[in-house]
Coordinates of C-alpha atoms in Angstrom, one line a residue:
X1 CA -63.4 -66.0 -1.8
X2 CA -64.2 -62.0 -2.4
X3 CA -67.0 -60.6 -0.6
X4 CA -67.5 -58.4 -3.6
X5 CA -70.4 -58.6 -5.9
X6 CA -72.0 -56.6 -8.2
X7 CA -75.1 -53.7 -8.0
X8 CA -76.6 -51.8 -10.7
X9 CA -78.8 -49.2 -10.7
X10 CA -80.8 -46.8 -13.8
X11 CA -80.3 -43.3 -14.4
X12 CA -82.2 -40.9 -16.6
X13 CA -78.9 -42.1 -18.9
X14 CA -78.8 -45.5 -18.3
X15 CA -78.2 -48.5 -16.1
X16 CA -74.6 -48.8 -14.5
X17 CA -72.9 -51.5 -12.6
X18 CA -70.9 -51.3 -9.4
X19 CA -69.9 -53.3 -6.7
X20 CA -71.1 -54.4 -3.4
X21 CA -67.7 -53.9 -1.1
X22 CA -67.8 -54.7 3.0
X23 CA -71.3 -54.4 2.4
X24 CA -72.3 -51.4 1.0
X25 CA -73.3 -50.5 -3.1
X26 CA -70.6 -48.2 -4.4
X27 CA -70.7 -47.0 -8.0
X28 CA -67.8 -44.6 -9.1
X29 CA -67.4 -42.6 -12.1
X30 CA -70.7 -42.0 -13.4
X31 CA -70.9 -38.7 -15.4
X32 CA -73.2 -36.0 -14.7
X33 CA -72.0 -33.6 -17.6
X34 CA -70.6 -34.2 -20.9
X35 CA -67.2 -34.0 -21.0
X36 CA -66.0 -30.4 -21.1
X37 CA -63.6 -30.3 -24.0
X38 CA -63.8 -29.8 -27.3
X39 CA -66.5 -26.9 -28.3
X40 CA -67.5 -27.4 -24.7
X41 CA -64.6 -25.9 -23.2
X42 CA -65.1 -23.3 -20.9
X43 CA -68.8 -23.8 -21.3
X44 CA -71.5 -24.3 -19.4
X45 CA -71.8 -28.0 -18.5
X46 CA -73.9 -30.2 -20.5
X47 CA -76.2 -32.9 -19.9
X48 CA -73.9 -36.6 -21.0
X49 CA -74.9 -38.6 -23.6
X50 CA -77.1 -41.8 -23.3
X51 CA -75.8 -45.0 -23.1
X52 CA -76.8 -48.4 -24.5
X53 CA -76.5 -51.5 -22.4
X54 CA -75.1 -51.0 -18.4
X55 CA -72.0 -48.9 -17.6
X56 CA -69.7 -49.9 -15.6
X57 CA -69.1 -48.0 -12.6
X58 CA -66.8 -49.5 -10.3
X59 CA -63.6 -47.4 -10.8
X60 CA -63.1 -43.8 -10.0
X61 CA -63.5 -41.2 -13.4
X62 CA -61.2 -39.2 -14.4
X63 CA -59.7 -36.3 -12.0
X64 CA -60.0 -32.7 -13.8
X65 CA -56.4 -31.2 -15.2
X66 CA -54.6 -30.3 -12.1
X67 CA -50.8 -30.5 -10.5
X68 CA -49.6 -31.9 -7.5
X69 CA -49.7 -30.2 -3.8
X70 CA -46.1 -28.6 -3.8
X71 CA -44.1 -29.7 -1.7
X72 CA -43.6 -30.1 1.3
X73 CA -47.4 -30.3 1.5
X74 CA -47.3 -33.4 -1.3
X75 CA -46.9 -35.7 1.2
X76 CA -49.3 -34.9 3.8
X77 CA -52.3 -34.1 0.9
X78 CA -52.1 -36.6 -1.5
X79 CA -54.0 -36.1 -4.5
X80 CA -54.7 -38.9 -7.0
X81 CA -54.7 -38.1 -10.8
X82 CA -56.8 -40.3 -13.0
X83 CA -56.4 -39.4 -16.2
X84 CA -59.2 -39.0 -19.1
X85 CA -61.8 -36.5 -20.6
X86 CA -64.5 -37.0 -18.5
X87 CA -64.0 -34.9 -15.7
X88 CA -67.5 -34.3 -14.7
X89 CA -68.3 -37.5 -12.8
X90 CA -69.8 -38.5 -9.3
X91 CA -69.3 -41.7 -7.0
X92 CA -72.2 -43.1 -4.9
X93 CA -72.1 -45.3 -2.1
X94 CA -75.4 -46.7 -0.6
X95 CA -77.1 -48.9 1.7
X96 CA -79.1 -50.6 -0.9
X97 CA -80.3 -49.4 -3.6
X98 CA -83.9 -51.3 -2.9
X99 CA -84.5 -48.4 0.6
X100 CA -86.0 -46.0 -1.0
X101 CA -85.9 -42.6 1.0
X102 CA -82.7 -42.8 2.6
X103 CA -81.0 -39.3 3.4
X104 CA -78.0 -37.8 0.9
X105 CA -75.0 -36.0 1.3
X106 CA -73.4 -34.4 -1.3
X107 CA -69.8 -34.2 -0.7
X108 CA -67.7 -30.8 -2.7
X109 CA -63.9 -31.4 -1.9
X110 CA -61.6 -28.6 -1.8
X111 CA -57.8 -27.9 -2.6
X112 CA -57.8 -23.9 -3.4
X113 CA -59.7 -24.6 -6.5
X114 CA -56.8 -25.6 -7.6
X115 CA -56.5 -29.0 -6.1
X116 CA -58.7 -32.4 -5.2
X117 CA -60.9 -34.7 -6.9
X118 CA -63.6 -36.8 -5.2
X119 CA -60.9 -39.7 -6.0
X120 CA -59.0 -38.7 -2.5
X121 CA -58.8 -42.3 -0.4
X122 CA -60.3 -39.9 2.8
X123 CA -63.5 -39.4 1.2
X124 CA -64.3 -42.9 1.0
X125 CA -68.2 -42.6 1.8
X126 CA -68.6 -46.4 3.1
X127 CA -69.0 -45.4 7.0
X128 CA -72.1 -43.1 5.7
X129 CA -73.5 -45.6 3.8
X130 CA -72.8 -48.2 6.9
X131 CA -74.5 -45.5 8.7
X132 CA -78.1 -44.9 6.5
X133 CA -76.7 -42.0 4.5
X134 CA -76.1 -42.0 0.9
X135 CA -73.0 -40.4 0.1
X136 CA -72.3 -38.7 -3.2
X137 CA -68.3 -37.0 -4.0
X138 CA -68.0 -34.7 -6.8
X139 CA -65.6 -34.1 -9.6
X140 CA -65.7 -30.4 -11.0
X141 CA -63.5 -28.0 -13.0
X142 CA -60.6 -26.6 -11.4
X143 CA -58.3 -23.8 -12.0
X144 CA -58.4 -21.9 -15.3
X145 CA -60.8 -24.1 -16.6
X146 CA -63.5 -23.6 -13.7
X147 CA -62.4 -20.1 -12.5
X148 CA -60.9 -18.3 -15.4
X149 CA -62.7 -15.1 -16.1
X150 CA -62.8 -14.4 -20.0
X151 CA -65.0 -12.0 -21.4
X152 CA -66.3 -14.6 -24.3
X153 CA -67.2 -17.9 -21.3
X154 CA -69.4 -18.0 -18.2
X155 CA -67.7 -17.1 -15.1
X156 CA -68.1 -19.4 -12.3
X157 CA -67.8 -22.7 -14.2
X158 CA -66.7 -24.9 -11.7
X159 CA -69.3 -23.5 -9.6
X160 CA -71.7 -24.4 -12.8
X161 CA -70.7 -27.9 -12.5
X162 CA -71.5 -28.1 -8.9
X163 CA -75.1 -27.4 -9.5
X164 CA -75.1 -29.8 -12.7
X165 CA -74.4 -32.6 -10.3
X166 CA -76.9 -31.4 -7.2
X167 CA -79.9 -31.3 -10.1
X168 CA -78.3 -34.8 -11.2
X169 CA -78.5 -35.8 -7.8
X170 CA -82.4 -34.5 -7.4
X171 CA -83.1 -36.4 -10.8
X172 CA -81.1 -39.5 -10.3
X173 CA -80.8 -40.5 -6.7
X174 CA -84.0 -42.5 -6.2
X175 CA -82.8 -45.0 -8.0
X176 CA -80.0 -45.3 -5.9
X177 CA -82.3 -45.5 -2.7
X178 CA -82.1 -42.1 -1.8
X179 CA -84.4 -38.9 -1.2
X180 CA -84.3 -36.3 -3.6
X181 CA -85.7 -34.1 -0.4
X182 CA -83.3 -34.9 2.4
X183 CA -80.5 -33.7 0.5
X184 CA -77.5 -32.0 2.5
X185 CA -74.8 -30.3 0.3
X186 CA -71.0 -30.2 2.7
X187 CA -67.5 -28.9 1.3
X188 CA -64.7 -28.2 3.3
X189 CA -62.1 -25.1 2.3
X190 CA -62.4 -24.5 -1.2
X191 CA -65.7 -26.8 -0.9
X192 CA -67.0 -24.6 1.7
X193 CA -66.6 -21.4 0.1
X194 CA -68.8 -23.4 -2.8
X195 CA -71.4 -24.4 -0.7
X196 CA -72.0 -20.9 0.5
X197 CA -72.4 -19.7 -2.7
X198 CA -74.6 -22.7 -3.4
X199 CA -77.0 -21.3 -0.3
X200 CA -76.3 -17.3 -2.0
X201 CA -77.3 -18.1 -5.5
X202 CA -81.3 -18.2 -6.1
X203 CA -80.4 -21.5 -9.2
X204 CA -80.0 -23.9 -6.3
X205 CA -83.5 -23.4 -4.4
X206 CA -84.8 -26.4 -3.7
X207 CA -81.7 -28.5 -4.2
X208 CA -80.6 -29.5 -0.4
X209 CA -82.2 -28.9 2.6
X210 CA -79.4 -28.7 4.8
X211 CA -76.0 -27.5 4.1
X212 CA -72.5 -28.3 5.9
X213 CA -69.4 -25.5 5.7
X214 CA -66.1 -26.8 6.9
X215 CA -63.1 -24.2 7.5
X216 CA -64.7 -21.9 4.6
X217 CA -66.4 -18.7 4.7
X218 CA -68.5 -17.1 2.1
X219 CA -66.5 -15.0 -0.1
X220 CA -66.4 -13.7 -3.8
X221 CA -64.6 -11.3 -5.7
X222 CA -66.0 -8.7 -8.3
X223 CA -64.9 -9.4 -11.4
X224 CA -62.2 -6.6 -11.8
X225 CA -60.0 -8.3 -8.9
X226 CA -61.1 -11.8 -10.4
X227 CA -59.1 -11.2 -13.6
X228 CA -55.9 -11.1 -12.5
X229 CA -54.8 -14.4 -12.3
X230 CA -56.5 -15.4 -15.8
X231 CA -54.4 -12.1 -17.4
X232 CA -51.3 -13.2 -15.7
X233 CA -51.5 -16.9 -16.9
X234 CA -52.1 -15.7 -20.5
X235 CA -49.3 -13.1 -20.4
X236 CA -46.7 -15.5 -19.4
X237 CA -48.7 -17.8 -23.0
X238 CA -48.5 -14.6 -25.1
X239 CA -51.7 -14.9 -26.0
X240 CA -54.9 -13.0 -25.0
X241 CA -56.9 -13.4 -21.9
X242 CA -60.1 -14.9 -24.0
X243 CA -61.4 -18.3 -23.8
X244 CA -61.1 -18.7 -27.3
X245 CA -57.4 -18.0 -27.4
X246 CA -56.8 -19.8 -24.3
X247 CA -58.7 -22.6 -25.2
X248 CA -56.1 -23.5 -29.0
X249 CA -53.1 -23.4 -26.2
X250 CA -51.6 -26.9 -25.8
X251 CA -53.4 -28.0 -21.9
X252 CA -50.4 -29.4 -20.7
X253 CA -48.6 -26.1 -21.0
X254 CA -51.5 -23.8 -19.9
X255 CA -51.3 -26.1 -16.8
X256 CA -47.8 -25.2 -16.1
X257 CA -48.3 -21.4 -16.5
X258 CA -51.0 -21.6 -14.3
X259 CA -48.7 -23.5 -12.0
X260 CA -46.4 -20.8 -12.2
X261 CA -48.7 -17.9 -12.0
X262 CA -50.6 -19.6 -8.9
X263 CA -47.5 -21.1 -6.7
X264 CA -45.8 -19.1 -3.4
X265 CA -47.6 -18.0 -1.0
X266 CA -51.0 -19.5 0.4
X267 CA -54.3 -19.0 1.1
X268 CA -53.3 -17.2 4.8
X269 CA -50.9 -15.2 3.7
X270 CA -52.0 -14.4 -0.2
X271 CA -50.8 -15.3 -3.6
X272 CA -52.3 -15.1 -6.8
X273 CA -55.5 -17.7 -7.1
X274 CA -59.0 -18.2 -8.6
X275 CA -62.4 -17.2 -6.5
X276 CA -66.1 -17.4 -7.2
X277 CA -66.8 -14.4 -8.8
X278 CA -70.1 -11.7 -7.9
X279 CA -70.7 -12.1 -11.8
X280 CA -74.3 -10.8 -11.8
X281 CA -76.2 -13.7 -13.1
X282 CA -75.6 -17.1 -11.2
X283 CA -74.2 -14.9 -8.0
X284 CA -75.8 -11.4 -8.1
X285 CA -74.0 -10.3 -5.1
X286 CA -71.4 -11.4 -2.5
X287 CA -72.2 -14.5 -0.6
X288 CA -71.4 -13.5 2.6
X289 CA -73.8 -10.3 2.4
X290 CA -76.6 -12.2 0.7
X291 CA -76.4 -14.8 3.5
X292 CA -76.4 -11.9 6.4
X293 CA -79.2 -10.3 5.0
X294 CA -81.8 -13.9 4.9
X295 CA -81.0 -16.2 1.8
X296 CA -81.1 -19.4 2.0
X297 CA -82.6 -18.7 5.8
X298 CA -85.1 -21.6 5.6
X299 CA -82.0 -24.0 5.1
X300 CA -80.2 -26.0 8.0
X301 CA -77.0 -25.3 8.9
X302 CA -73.7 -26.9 10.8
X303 CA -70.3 -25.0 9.9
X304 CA -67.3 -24.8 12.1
X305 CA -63.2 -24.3 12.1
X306 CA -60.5 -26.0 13.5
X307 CA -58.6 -24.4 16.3
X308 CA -54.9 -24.2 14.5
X309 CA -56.5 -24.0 10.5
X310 CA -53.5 -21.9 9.8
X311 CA -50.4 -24.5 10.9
X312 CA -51.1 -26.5 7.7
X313 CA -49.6 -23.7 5.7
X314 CA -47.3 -22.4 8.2
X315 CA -45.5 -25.3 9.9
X316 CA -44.3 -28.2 6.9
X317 CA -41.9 -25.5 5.2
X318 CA -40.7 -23.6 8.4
X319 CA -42.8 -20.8 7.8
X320 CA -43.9 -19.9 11.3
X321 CA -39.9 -19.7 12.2
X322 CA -39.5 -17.1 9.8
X323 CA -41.2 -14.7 10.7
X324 CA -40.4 -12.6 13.6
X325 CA -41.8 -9.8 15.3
X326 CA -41.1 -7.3 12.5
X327 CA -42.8 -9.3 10.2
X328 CA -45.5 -9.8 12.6
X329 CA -45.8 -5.9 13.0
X330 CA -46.1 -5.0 8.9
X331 CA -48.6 -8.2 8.9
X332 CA -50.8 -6.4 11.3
X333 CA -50.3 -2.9 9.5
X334 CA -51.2 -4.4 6.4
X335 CA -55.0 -6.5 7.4
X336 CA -55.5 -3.2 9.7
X337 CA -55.6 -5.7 12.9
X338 CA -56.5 -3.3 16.0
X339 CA -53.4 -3.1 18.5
X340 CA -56.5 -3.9 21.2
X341 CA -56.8 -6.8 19.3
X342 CA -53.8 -8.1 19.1
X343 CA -53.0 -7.6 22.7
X344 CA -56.0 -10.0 23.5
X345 CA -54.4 -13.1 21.6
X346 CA -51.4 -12.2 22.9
X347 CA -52.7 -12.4 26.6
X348 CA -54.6 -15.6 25.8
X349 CA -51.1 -17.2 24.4
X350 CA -48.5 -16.4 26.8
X351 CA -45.1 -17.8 25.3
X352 CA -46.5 -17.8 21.9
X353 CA -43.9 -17.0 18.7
X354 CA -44.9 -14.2 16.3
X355 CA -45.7 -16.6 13.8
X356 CA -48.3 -18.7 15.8
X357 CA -50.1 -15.0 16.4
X358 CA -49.8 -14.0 13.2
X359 CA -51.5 -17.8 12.0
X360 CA -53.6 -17.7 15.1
X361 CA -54.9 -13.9 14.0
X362 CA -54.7 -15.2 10.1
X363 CA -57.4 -18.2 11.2
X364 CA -59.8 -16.3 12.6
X365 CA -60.1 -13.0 10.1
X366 CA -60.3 -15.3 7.2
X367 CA -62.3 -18.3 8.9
X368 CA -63.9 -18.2 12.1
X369 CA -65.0 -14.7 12.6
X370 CA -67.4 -14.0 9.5
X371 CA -68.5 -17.6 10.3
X372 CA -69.5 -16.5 13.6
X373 CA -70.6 -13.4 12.3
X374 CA -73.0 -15.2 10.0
X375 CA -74.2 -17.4 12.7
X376 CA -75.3 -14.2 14.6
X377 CA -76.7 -13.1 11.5
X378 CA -79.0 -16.0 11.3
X379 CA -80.2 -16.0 14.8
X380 CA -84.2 -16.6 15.0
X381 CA -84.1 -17.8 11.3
X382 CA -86.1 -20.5 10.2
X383 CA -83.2 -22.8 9.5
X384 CA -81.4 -24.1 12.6
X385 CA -77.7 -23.1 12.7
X386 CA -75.1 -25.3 14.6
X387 CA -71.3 -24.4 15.1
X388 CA -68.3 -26.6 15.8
X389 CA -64.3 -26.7 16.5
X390 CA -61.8 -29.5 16.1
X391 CA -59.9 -29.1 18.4
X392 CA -57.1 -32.5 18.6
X393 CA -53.9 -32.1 18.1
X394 CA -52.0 -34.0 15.5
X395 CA -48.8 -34.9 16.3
X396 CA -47.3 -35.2 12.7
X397 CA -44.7 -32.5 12.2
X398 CA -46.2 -30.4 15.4
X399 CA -49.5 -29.8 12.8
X400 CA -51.8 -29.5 16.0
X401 CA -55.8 -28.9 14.7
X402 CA -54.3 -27.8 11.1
X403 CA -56.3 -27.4 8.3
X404 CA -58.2 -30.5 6.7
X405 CA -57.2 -32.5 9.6
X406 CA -61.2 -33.3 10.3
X407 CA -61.6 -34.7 7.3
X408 CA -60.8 -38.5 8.2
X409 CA -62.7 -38.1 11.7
X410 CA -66.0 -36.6 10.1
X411 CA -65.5 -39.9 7.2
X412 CA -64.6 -42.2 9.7
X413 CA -61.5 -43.1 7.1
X414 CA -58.6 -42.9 10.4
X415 CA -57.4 -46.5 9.1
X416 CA -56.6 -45.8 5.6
X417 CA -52.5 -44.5 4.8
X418 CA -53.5 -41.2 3.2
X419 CA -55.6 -40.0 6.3
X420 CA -52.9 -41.2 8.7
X421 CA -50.4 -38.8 6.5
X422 CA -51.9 -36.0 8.4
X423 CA -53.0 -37.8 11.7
X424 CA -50.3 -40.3 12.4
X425 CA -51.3 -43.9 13.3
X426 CA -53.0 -43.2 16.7
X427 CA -55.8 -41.2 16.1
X428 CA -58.9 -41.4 18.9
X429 CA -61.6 -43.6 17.0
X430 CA -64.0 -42.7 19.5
X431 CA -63.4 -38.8 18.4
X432 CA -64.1 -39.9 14.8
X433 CA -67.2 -42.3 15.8
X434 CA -68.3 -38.6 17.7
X435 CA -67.5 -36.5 15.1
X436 CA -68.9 -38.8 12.2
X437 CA -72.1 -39.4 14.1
X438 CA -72.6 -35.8 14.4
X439 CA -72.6 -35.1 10.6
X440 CA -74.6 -38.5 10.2
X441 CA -77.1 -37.3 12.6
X442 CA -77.5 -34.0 10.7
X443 CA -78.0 -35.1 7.5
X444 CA -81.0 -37.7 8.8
X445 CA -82.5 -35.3 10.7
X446 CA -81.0 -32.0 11.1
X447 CA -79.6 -32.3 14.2
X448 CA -76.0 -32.7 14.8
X449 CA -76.3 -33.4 19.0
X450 CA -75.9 -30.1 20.6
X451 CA -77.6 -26.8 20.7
X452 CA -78.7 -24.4 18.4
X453 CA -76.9 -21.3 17.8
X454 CA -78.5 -18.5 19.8
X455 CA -77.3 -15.4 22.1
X456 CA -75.2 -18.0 24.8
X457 CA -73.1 -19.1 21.6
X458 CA -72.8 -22.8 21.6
X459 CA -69.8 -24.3 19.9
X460 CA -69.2 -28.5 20.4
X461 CA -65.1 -28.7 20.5
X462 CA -63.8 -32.4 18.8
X463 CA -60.8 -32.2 21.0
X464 CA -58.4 -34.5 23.0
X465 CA -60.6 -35.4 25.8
X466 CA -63.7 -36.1 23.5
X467 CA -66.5 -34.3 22.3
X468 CA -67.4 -31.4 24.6
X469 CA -70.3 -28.1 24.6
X470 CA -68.3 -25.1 25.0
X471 CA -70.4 -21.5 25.5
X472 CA -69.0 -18.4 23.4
X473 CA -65.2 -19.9 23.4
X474 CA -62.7 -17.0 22.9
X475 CA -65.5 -14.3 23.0
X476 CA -63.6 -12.0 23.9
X477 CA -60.8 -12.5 21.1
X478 CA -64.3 -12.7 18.5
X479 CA -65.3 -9.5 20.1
X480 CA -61.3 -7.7 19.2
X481 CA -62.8 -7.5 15.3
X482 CA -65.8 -5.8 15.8
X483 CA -64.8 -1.7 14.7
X484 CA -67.0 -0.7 17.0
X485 CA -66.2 -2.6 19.9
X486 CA -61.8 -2.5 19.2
X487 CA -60.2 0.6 19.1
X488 CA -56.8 0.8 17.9

């Protein structure tokens, strides 16, 4: 007999049915937005439609217009494609709908902009639910249609979306048995860069109270630099770089330009791509500055890396073998890396190949040092601010602590196929029952289980031997970046 029944519960649109599975209400699908075709493309999202009757909510919506990992990176990311119009949709799992004022998190997945959907097995939020949270995944417009900047659309669509669904989520999730106040917003990469412009933009005020950043910084382009990708895709079209022209070009085909435009290359070592853009109205200046200099101050934070971010990109294809130390030499020329510097992670790594430095160097420019940076920043603010590394090792392909790797130990989703594609089948539970329990515990209370960020530097490492507090870990490679600290 199946131990799954139904659950409904009202919107502001109407009522919708899910299902009760292992013991927890899951409803998937339900739309936040209209769908964004039609005279809505490349719009601002829209309120959906009303409904008559209940709406059945048991299957995932549809994914937004997006292509496959390449490979070799396919196979250890898979990305589910559900196909449809509706893109802007949400899934919610809960505890009951009938316990009021339980806590939310908001989950924003990443891929590059380019890549994910809240449909990804390892974002399953039933261990949350299990656990007291209320867990809410996100569908929002990639690629061109998120992130293209035309002079006749609003820039920062996807971005848009993201808010569309967080005001959904203050209007909605009562009726789900959560509390519009205990609301904590998380991403990881792509997701992370998101929230941070989330906590930068003055729109979202009041819509979460605790945010979670997972191997992303804050970062945004001026809208000059932002272009190019959108004037490339429409170059290789022949048609102008408008939304309006854009927009009567078949999708299928304007996803394979931007295919074309976008692939080689990755976010380490650069290639053509979409970015939040400083666009004067939603973000009036660059994320990272606006969050050094007090916004969002008042808001909770945990953020953190993991130790090898960069052998995700660098290991599957043979990367890291192909680049030697002449490579290595023009790499550091190029991102103006102090020789002091480098010297300092090469003493730390004794035997190490020019391509782990370079990744090892890559990591921390991009990821961990302006988070650290913005952690120092925040010191003595009214929000508390909590760091972490992942540290474990994955034995898959030599990945180590890649990129995206603590995505199945912070869901506590180790069992299902698609995690184990990046973990292997032997993953420590009791690291993910750690790791999950911290997140849990923040979004209840804003606490993840270890010290505040202040001048000693507390980091908690997820690694091989467990869960572990670590004072100011590689200061003295953090210290390397600061110009007035390295010389070259």
């Amino acid at each position: 007999m199946s131990d799954i029944v139904e659950a409904t519960a009202r919107t502001a649109q109407g009522t919708v049915r899910g299902a009760v599975e292992r013991g927890v209400a899951v409803f998937r699908g339900i739309p936040y937005a209209a769908p964004p075709v039609g005279a809505r493309r490349f719009r601002a999202p829209e309120p959906p439609e009303p409904w008559e009757g209940v709406r059945e909510a048991v299957t995932y919506g549809p994914t937004a217009p997006k292509r496959p990992y390449a490979p070799p990176l396919d196979r250890l990311l898979p990305d589910p494609e559900v196909p449809g119009d509706g893109w802007l949709n949400l899934n919610v799992w809960t505890p009951s709908t009938e316990a009021p004022g339980l806590p939310v998190l908001v989950w924003i997945h990443g891929g590059s902009l380019l890549h994910g959907s809240s449909a990804v097995p390892v974002y399953d939020g039933s261990a949350f639910a299990r656990d007291g949270v209320v867990l809410v995944s996100v569908n929002y417009r990639l690629g061109i249609e998120g992130f293209g900047l035309f002079p006749d659309a609003p820039a920062n669509r996807g971005l848009l979306d993201q808010l569309a669904a967080l005001e959904w989520v203050r209007d909605n999730i009562a009726g789900f048995g959560g509390d519009p106040d205990r609301v904590t917003v998380a991403g990881e990469s792509a997701g992370a860069v998101s929230v941070a412009a989330l906590l930068a933009t003055d729109r979202a005020a009041g819509l979460f109270r605790r945010a979670v950043l997972q191997s992303g910084a804050p970062a945004a382009l001026d809208p000059e630099a932002a272009r190019g990708t959108t004037r490339l895709i429409a170059k290789r079209l022949g048609v102008p770089a408008t939304a309006a022209a854009l927009a009567a070009v078949d999708p299928a085909a304007l996803l394979t330009a931007q295919t074309g435009v976008t692939s080689g290359g990755n976010p380490l070592t650069g290639r053509n791509a979409f970015q939040l853009v400083v666009d004067g109205e939603l973000l009036s200046r660059d994320p990272a500055e606006a969050l050094r200099t007090g916004a969002a101050s008042g808001v909770d934070l945990l953020m953190g890396t993991n130790a090898e971010e960069y052998r995700l990109w660098f290991v599957p294809g043979g990367l890291i073998e192909r680049i030697g130390r002449l490579k290595l030499r023009l790499a550091l020329l190029k991102f103006k890396v102090p020789n002091a510097t480098a010297r300092v992670y090469r003493a730390n790594r004794p035997g190490a190949t020019p391509g782990e430095l370079l990744g090892a160097l890559a990591t921390d420019l991009l990821l961990r040092v302006p988070l650290n940076r913005l952690a120092d920043a925040r010191t003595g603010a009214e929000g508390s601010t909590y760091v972490y590394e992942f540290g474990w090792p994955s034995p898959v392909q030599r990945l180590g602590a890649c990129h995206a790797l603590e995505l199945g130990f912070v869901f506590d989703t180790l069992a299902h196929p698609d995690t184990r594609a990046l973990t292997g089948p032997d993953a420590p539970q009791e690291l993910a029952d750690a790791m999950h329990r911290a997140w849990v515990d923040f979004a209840t209370t804003g606490e993840p289980g270890w010290p505040s960020w202040d001048a000693s530097r507390p980091v908690e490492h997820f690694g091989p031997d467990g869960p572990a507090l670590v004072l100011a870990p590689r200061d003295d490679e953090l210290r390397g970046w600061d110009p007035y600290r390295a010389k070259p």
